[in-house]
PDB file of C-alpha atoms in Angstrom:
ATOM      1  CA  MET S 291      -0.068   0.041  -0.064  1.00 86.00           C
ATOM      2  CA  ASP S 292       1.101   3.554  -0.728  1.00 94.00           C
ATOM      3  CA  TYR S 293       1.336   5.813   2.382  1.00 95.00           C
ATOM      4  CA  THR S 294       3.157   8.698   0.643  1.00 95.00           C
ATOM      5  CA  TYR S 295       0.356  10.922   1.676  1.00 96.00           C
ATOM      6  CA  ILE S 296       0.549  10.023   5.284  1.00 97.00           C
ATOM      7  CA  ASP S 297       4.629  10.829   4.972  1.00 97.00           C
ATOM      8  CA  LYS S 298       3.654  14.179   3.618  1.00 97.00           C
ATOM      9  CA  ASN S 299       0.785  15.081   5.920  1.00 96.00           C
ATOM     10  CA  LEU S 300       2.921  14.242   8.907  1.00 97.00           C
ATOM     11  CA  ALA S 301       5.956  16.181   8.017  1.00 97.00           C
ATOM     12  CA  ARG S 302       3.492  19.189   7.349  1.00 97.00           C
ATOM     13  CA  VAL S 303       1.873  18.985  10.891  1.00 97.00           C
ATOM     14  CA  ARG S 304       5.689  18.303  12.383  1.00 96.00           C
ATOM     15  CA  GLU S 305       6.684  21.633  10.688  1.00 97.00           C
ATOM     16  CA  ASP S 306       3.723  23.431  11.650  1.00 96.00           C
ATOM     17  CA  LEU S 307       4.230  22.153  15.334  1.00 96.00           C
ATOM     18  CA  ARG S 308       7.835  23.129  14.807  1.00 96.00           C
ATOM     19  CA  ALA S 309       7.186  26.828  13.796  1.00 96.00           C
ATOM     20  CA  ALA S 310       4.430  27.187  16.539  1.00 95.00           C
ATOM     21  CA  CYS S 311       6.892  26.068  19.199  1.00 96.00           C
ATOM     22  CA  GLU S 312       9.447  28.852  17.559  1.00 95.00           C
ATOM     23  CA  ALA S 313       6.974  31.578  17.689  1.00 96.00           C
ATOM     24  CA  GLY S 314       5.950  30.558  21.115  1.00 95.00           C
ATOM     25  CA  GLY S 315       9.277  30.143  22.286  1.00 96.00           C
ATOM     26  CA  TYR S 316       8.780  26.549  23.209  1.00 94.00           C
ATOM     27  CA  ASP S 317      11.080  23.375  22.757  1.00 95.00           C
ATOM     28  CA  PRO S 318       9.301  21.164  20.470  1.00 92.00           C
ATOM     29  CA  ALA S 319      11.067  18.162  22.483  1.00 92.00           C
ATOM     30  CA  GLY S 320       8.425  19.181  25.056  1.00 93.00           C
ATOM     31  CA  VAL S 321       5.498  18.700  23.063  1.00 94.00           C
ATOM     32  CA  THR S 322       3.724  15.348  22.433  1.00 95.00           C
ATOM     33  CA  LEU S 323       2.081  14.634  19.020  1.00 96.00           C
ATOM     34  CA  MET S 324      -1.050  12.671  19.356  1.00 97.00           C
ATOM     35  CA  ALA S 325      -2.496  11.687  16.029  1.00 97.00           C
ATOM     36  CA  ALA S 326      -6.656  11.662  16.184  1.00 96.00           C
ATOM     37  CA  ILE S 327      -7.403   8.184  14.429  1.00 95.00           C
ATOM     38  CA  LYS S 328     -11.317   8.511  14.038  1.00 90.00           C
ATOM     39  CA  SER S 329     -11.410   7.748  10.219  1.00 89.00           C
ATOM     40  CA  ALA S 330      -8.284   6.019   9.504  1.00 95.00           C
ATOM     41  CA  GLU S 331      -7.631   2.465   8.727  1.00 96.00           C
ATOM     42  CA  VAL S 332      -5.970  -0.118  11.066  1.00 97.00           C
ATOM     43  CA  GLU S 333      -3.079  -0.484   8.389  1.00 97.00           C
ATOM     44  CA  GLU S 334      -2.785   3.500   8.228  1.00 97.00           C
ATOM     45  CA  ILE S 335      -2.572   3.708  12.150  1.00 98.00           C
ATOM     46  CA  ASN S 336       0.126   0.886  12.201  1.00 98.00           C
ATOM     47  CA  TYR S 337       1.916   2.511   9.384  1.00 98.00           C
ATOM     48  CA  LEU S 338       1.893   5.918  11.152  1.00 97.00           C
ATOM     49  CA  HIS S 339       3.132   4.010  14.476  1.00 98.00           C
ATOM     50  CA  THR S 340       5.676   1.557  13.089  1.00 97.00           C
ATOM     51  CA  ALA S 341       7.413   3.397  10.029  1.00 97.00           C
ATOM     52  CA  LEU S 342       6.984   6.932  11.047  1.00 97.00           C
ATOM     53  CA  GLY S 343       7.307   6.871  14.832  1.00 97.00           C
ATOM     54  CA  VAL S 344       3.926   8.389  16.104  1.00 98.00           C
ATOM     55  CA  THR S 345       3.404   6.727  19.714  1.00 98.00           C
ATOM     56  CA  HIS S 346       0.190   8.694  20.800  1.00 98.00           C
ATOM     57  CA  VAL S 347      -2.897   8.080  19.066  1.00 98.00           C
ATOM     58  CA  GLY S 348      -6.514   9.223  20.027  1.00 98.00           C
ATOM     59  CA  GLU S 349      -9.691   7.613  19.380  1.00 97.00           C
ATOM     60  CA  ASN S 350     -12.894   8.903  20.102  1.00 95.00           C
ATOM     61  CA  ARG S 351     -15.442   6.321  19.700  1.00 96.00           C
ATOM     62  CA  VAL S 352     -15.714   3.122  22.048  1.00 97.00           C
ATOM     63  CA  GLN S 353     -16.950   0.644  19.351  1.00 97.00           C
ATOM     64  CA  GLN S 354     -14.193   1.628  16.866  1.00 96.00           C
ATOM     65  CA  LEU S 355     -11.392   1.296  19.348  1.00 97.00           C
ATOM     66  CA  LEU S 356     -12.798  -2.351  20.437  1.00 97.00           C
ATOM     67  CA  GLU S 357     -13.275  -3.384  16.489  1.00 96.00           C
ATOM     68  CA  ARG S 358      -9.564  -2.281  16.023  1.00 96.00           C
ATOM     69  CA  TYR S 359      -7.647  -2.845  19.320  1.00 98.00           C
ATOM     70  CA  GLU S 360      -6.653  -6.425  18.673  1.00 97.00           C
ATOM     71  CA  LYS S 361      -5.161  -5.522  14.832  1.00 98.00           C
ATOM     72  CA  LEU S 362      -3.150  -2.371  16.106  1.00 98.00           C
ATOM     73  CA  GLU S 363       0.752  -2.837  16.466  1.00 97.00           C
ATOM     74  CA  ARG S 364       0.521  -1.746  20.247  1.00 97.00           C
ATOM     75  CA  GLU S 365       4.196  -2.093  21.232  1.00 98.00           C
ATOM     76  CA  GLY S 366       5.228   1.445  22.400  1.00 98.00           C
ATOM     77  CA  LEU S 367       1.854   2.992  21.313  1.00 98.00           C
ATOM     78  CA  SER S 368      -0.046   4.942  23.747  1.00 98.00           C
ATOM     79  CA  ILE S 369      -3.864   4.906  23.194  1.00 98.00           C
ATOM     80  CA  HIS S 370      -5.809   7.915  24.378  1.00 98.00           C
ATOM     81  CA  PHE S 371      -9.653   8.085  24.641  1.00 98.00           C
ATOM     82  CA  ILE S 372     -10.532  11.696  23.233  1.00 96.00           C
ATOM     83  CA  GLY S 373     -14.348  11.375  23.080  1.00 94.00           C
ATOM     84  CA  THR S 374     -17.202  11.724  25.089  1.00 94.00           C
ATOM     85  CA  LEU S 375     -17.372   8.752  26.986  1.00 96.00           C
ATOM     86  CA  GLN S 376     -20.565   7.347  28.909  1.00 97.00           C
ATOM     87  CA  THR S 377     -20.278   5.907  32.278  1.00 97.00           C
ATOM     88  CA  ASN S 378     -21.695   2.404  31.126  1.00 98.00           C
ATOM     89  CA  LYS S 379     -18.859   2.233  28.199  1.00 98.00           C
ATOM     90  CA  VAL S 380     -15.839   2.634  30.444  1.00 98.00           C
ATOM     91  CA  LYS S 381     -15.746  -1.161  31.392  1.00 98.00           C
ATOM     92  CA  TYR S 382     -14.772  -1.919  27.878  1.00 98.00           C
ATOM     93  CA  ILE S 383     -11.785   0.583  27.614  1.00 98.00           C
ATOM     94  CA  ILE S 384     -10.165   0.631  30.826  1.00 98.00           C
ATOM     95  CA  ASP S 385      -7.773  -2.025  30.077  1.00 98.00           C
ATOM     96  CA  LYS S 386      -7.257  -0.426  26.436  1.00 98.00           C
ATOM     97  CA  VAL S 387      -6.187   3.286  27.065  1.00 98.00           C
ATOM     98  CA  ASP S 388      -3.338   5.037  28.779  1.00 98.00           C
ATOM     99  CA  LEU S 389      -5.275   8.129  29.044  1.00 98.00           C
ATOM    100  CA  ILE S 390      -8.869   9.359  28.788  1.00 98.00           C
ATOM    101  CA  HIS S 391      -9.231  12.983  27.811  1.00 96.00           C
ATOM    102  CA  SER S 392     -12.756  13.890  28.286  1.00 92.00           C
ATOM    103  CA  VAL S 393     -13.739  13.474  32.107  1.00 97.00           C
ATOM    104  CA  ASP S 394     -16.472  15.992  32.800  1.00 95.00           C
ATOM    105  CA  SER S 395     -18.296  14.685  35.701  1.00 96.00           C
ATOM    106  CA  PHE S 396     -17.783  12.979  39.441  1.00 97.00           C
ATOM    107  CA  ARG S 397     -20.005  10.494  38.357  1.00 97.00           C
ATOM    108  CA  LEU S 398     -17.697   9.747  35.326  1.00 98.00           C
ATOM    109  CA  ALA S 399     -14.456   9.810  37.279  1.00 98.00           C
ATOM    110  CA  ASN S 400     -16.032   7.390  40.071  1.00 98.00           C
ATOM    111  CA  GLU S 401     -16.897   4.981  37.591  1.00 98.00           C
ATOM    112  CA  ILE S 402     -13.532   4.862  36.086  1.00 98.00           C
ATOM    113  CA  SER S 403     -11.817   4.535  39.490  1.00 98.00           C
ATOM    114  CA  LYS S 404     -14.267   1.661  40.104  1.00 98.00           C
ATOM    115  CA  ARG S 405     -13.483   0.183  36.961  1.00 98.00           C
ATOM    116  CA  ALA S 406      -9.547   0.589  37.127  1.00 98.00           C
ATOM    117  CA  GLN S 407      -9.401  -0.658  40.647  1.00 98.00           C
ATOM    118  CA  ALA S 408     -11.090  -3.867  39.536  1.00 98.00           C
ATOM    119  CA  ILE S 409      -8.174  -4.653  37.080  1.00 98.00           C
ATOM    120  CA  GLY S 410      -5.323  -3.022  39.793  1.00 98.00           C
ATOM    121  CA  LYS S 411      -4.989   0.035  37.531  1.00 98.00           C
ATOM    122  CA  VAL S 412      -4.522   3.931  38.398  1.00 98.00           C
ATOM    123  CA  GLN S 413      -5.977   5.431  35.266  1.00 98.00           C
ATOM    124  CA  ASP S 414      -4.734   9.024  34.017  1.00 98.00           C
ATOM    125  CA  ILE S 415      -7.379  11.333  32.939  1.00 98.00           C
ATOM    126  CA  LEU S 416      -7.584  14.753  31.808  1.00 97.00           C
ATOM    127  CA  ILE S 417     -10.473  17.069  32.999  1.00 97.00           C
ATOM    128  CA  GLU S 418     -12.518  18.423  30.224  1.00 96.00           C
ATOM    129  CA  VAL S 419     -13.384  22.027  30.994  1.00 95.00           C
ATOM    130  CA  ASN S 420     -15.809  24.192  29.138  1.00 91.00           C
ATOM    131  CA  ILE S 421     -13.728  27.266  29.817  1.00 87.00           C
ATOM    132  CA  GLY S 422     -16.032  29.423  27.164  1.00 82.00           C
ATOM    133  CA  GLY S 423     -19.385  28.311  28.940  1.00 82.00           C
ATOM    134  CA  GLU S 424     -20.464  27.283  25.233  1.00 83.00           C
ATOM    135  CA  ALA S 425     -23.610  25.417  25.219  1.00 82.00           C
ATOM    136  CA  SER S 426     -22.397  23.498  22.528  1.00 82.00           C
ATOM    137  CA  LYS S 427     -19.676  21.801  23.975  1.00 86.00           C
ATOM    138  CA  SER S 428     -19.551  19.479  27.044  1.00 87.00           C
ATOM    139  CA  GLY S 429     -16.951  19.833  29.991  1.00 92.00           C
ATOM    140  CA  VAL S 430     -17.326  21.004  33.462  1.00 93.00           C
ATOM    141  CA  ALA S 431     -17.841  24.617  33.973  1.00 92.00           C
ATOM    142  CA  ALA S 432     -14.845  26.397  34.875  1.00 92.00           C
ATOM    143  CA  ASP S 433     -16.374  27.864  38.310  1.00 93.00           C
ATOM    144  CA  CYS S 434     -17.116  24.004  39.270  1.00 94.00           C
ATOM    145  CA  LEU S 435     -13.515  22.830  38.491  1.00 95.00           C
ATOM    146  CA  ASP S 436     -11.938  23.085  42.145  1.00 96.00           C
ATOM    147  CA  GLY S 437     -14.748  21.185  43.488  1.00 96.00           C
ATOM    148  CA  LEU S 438     -14.450  18.511  41.024  1.00 97.00           C
ATOM    149  CA  LEU S 439     -10.872  18.381  41.240  1.00 97.00           C
ATOM    150  CA  GLU S 440     -11.312  18.077  45.411  1.00 97.00           C
ATOM    151  CA  LYS S 441     -13.392  15.191  44.905  1.00 97.00           C
ATOM    152  CA  ILE S 442     -11.440  13.390  42.446  1.00 97.00           C
ATOM    153  CA  ALA S 443      -8.408  13.828  44.253  1.00 95.00           C
ATOM    154  CA  ARG S 444      -9.831  11.145  46.751  1.00 96.00           C
ATOM    155  CA  MET S 445     -10.066   8.373  44.529  1.00 97.00           C
ATOM    156  CA  PRO S 446      -7.198   6.189  44.477  1.00 95.00           C
ATOM    157  CA  HIS S 447      -7.441   4.625  40.803  1.00 98.00           C
ATOM    158  CA  VAL S 448      -7.317   7.743  38.629  1.00 98.00           C
ATOM    159  CA  CYS S 449      -4.902  10.266  38.107  1.00 98.00           C
ATOM    160  CA  VAL S 450      -5.539  13.597  37.086  1.00 97.00           C
ATOM    161  CA  LYS S 451      -2.781  14.828  34.838  1.00 97.00           C
ATOM    162  CA  GLY S 452      -4.105  17.901  33.513  1.00 96.00           C
ATOM    163  CA  LEU S 453      -7.229  19.739  31.615  1.00 96.00           C
ATOM    164  CA  MET S 454      -8.565  19.468  28.092  1.00 93.00           C
ATOM    165  CA  THR S 455     -10.219  22.409  26.905  1.00 90.00           C
ATOM    166  CA  ILE S 456     -11.264  23.971  23.600  1.00 82.00           C
ATOM    167  CA  THR S 457     -11.225  27.916  23.693  1.00 80.00           C
ATOM    168  CA  PRO S 458     -13.948  29.518  21.794  1.00 78.00           C
ATOM    169  CA  ILE S 459     -13.173  30.923  18.149  1.00 75.00           C
ATOM    170  CA  CYS S 460     -12.381  34.559  18.983  1.00 70.00           C
ATOM    171  CA  GLU S 461      -9.855  37.259  17.716  1.00 66.00           C
TER     172      GLU S 461
END
C-alpha cells in the first residue's frame, strides 16, 4: 500500500508544530504529538506508528476502538480516549487506554476509578473544562472545576494529569 500521503501530511504537521513552538518560545521536544485516528484504517495507524514513529493516538469512539484494538501494533503505542465517554462504556476501554481526555463529571470519574480498581490500575485522566461556557461544548464549568478536582483527588485509582479544553473561536 502506498502511504506517501501519510508521510507528507505528518511532515507538514511536524513542521507546523515546530514553527508554532518557535514562535511561542517553546522547545518542540517538550510537545507530544497525538494523532486523532477516528477515520483511519488499522493499516494506516500501524504505518503511522511503526514506520513514522508516532507513539500517541487518540480514538473518539468506544466501538471503533474495540473493533481495531487487537489489530493494532501496540508495542510502544499509547492509546488515548478523546471522545465523549458514557459511564456504561468505561468497562470496555479501561484496560485498553492510557489516558482518558474527556472526564467532565464526578460520576464518570467515579466509574473510571471503580473499573480501574477492579483491574489493579491507576487510570490517567484529563478533566474536560468548558472554559467558554459554550452550550455546544461539553465539559465541567470553569467555576465548578475546583470542587470536582477536590472530589477526584480522593479517588485512589484515577490520576488527574491535566485539563483538556477548547477555547471559543475569537480574535
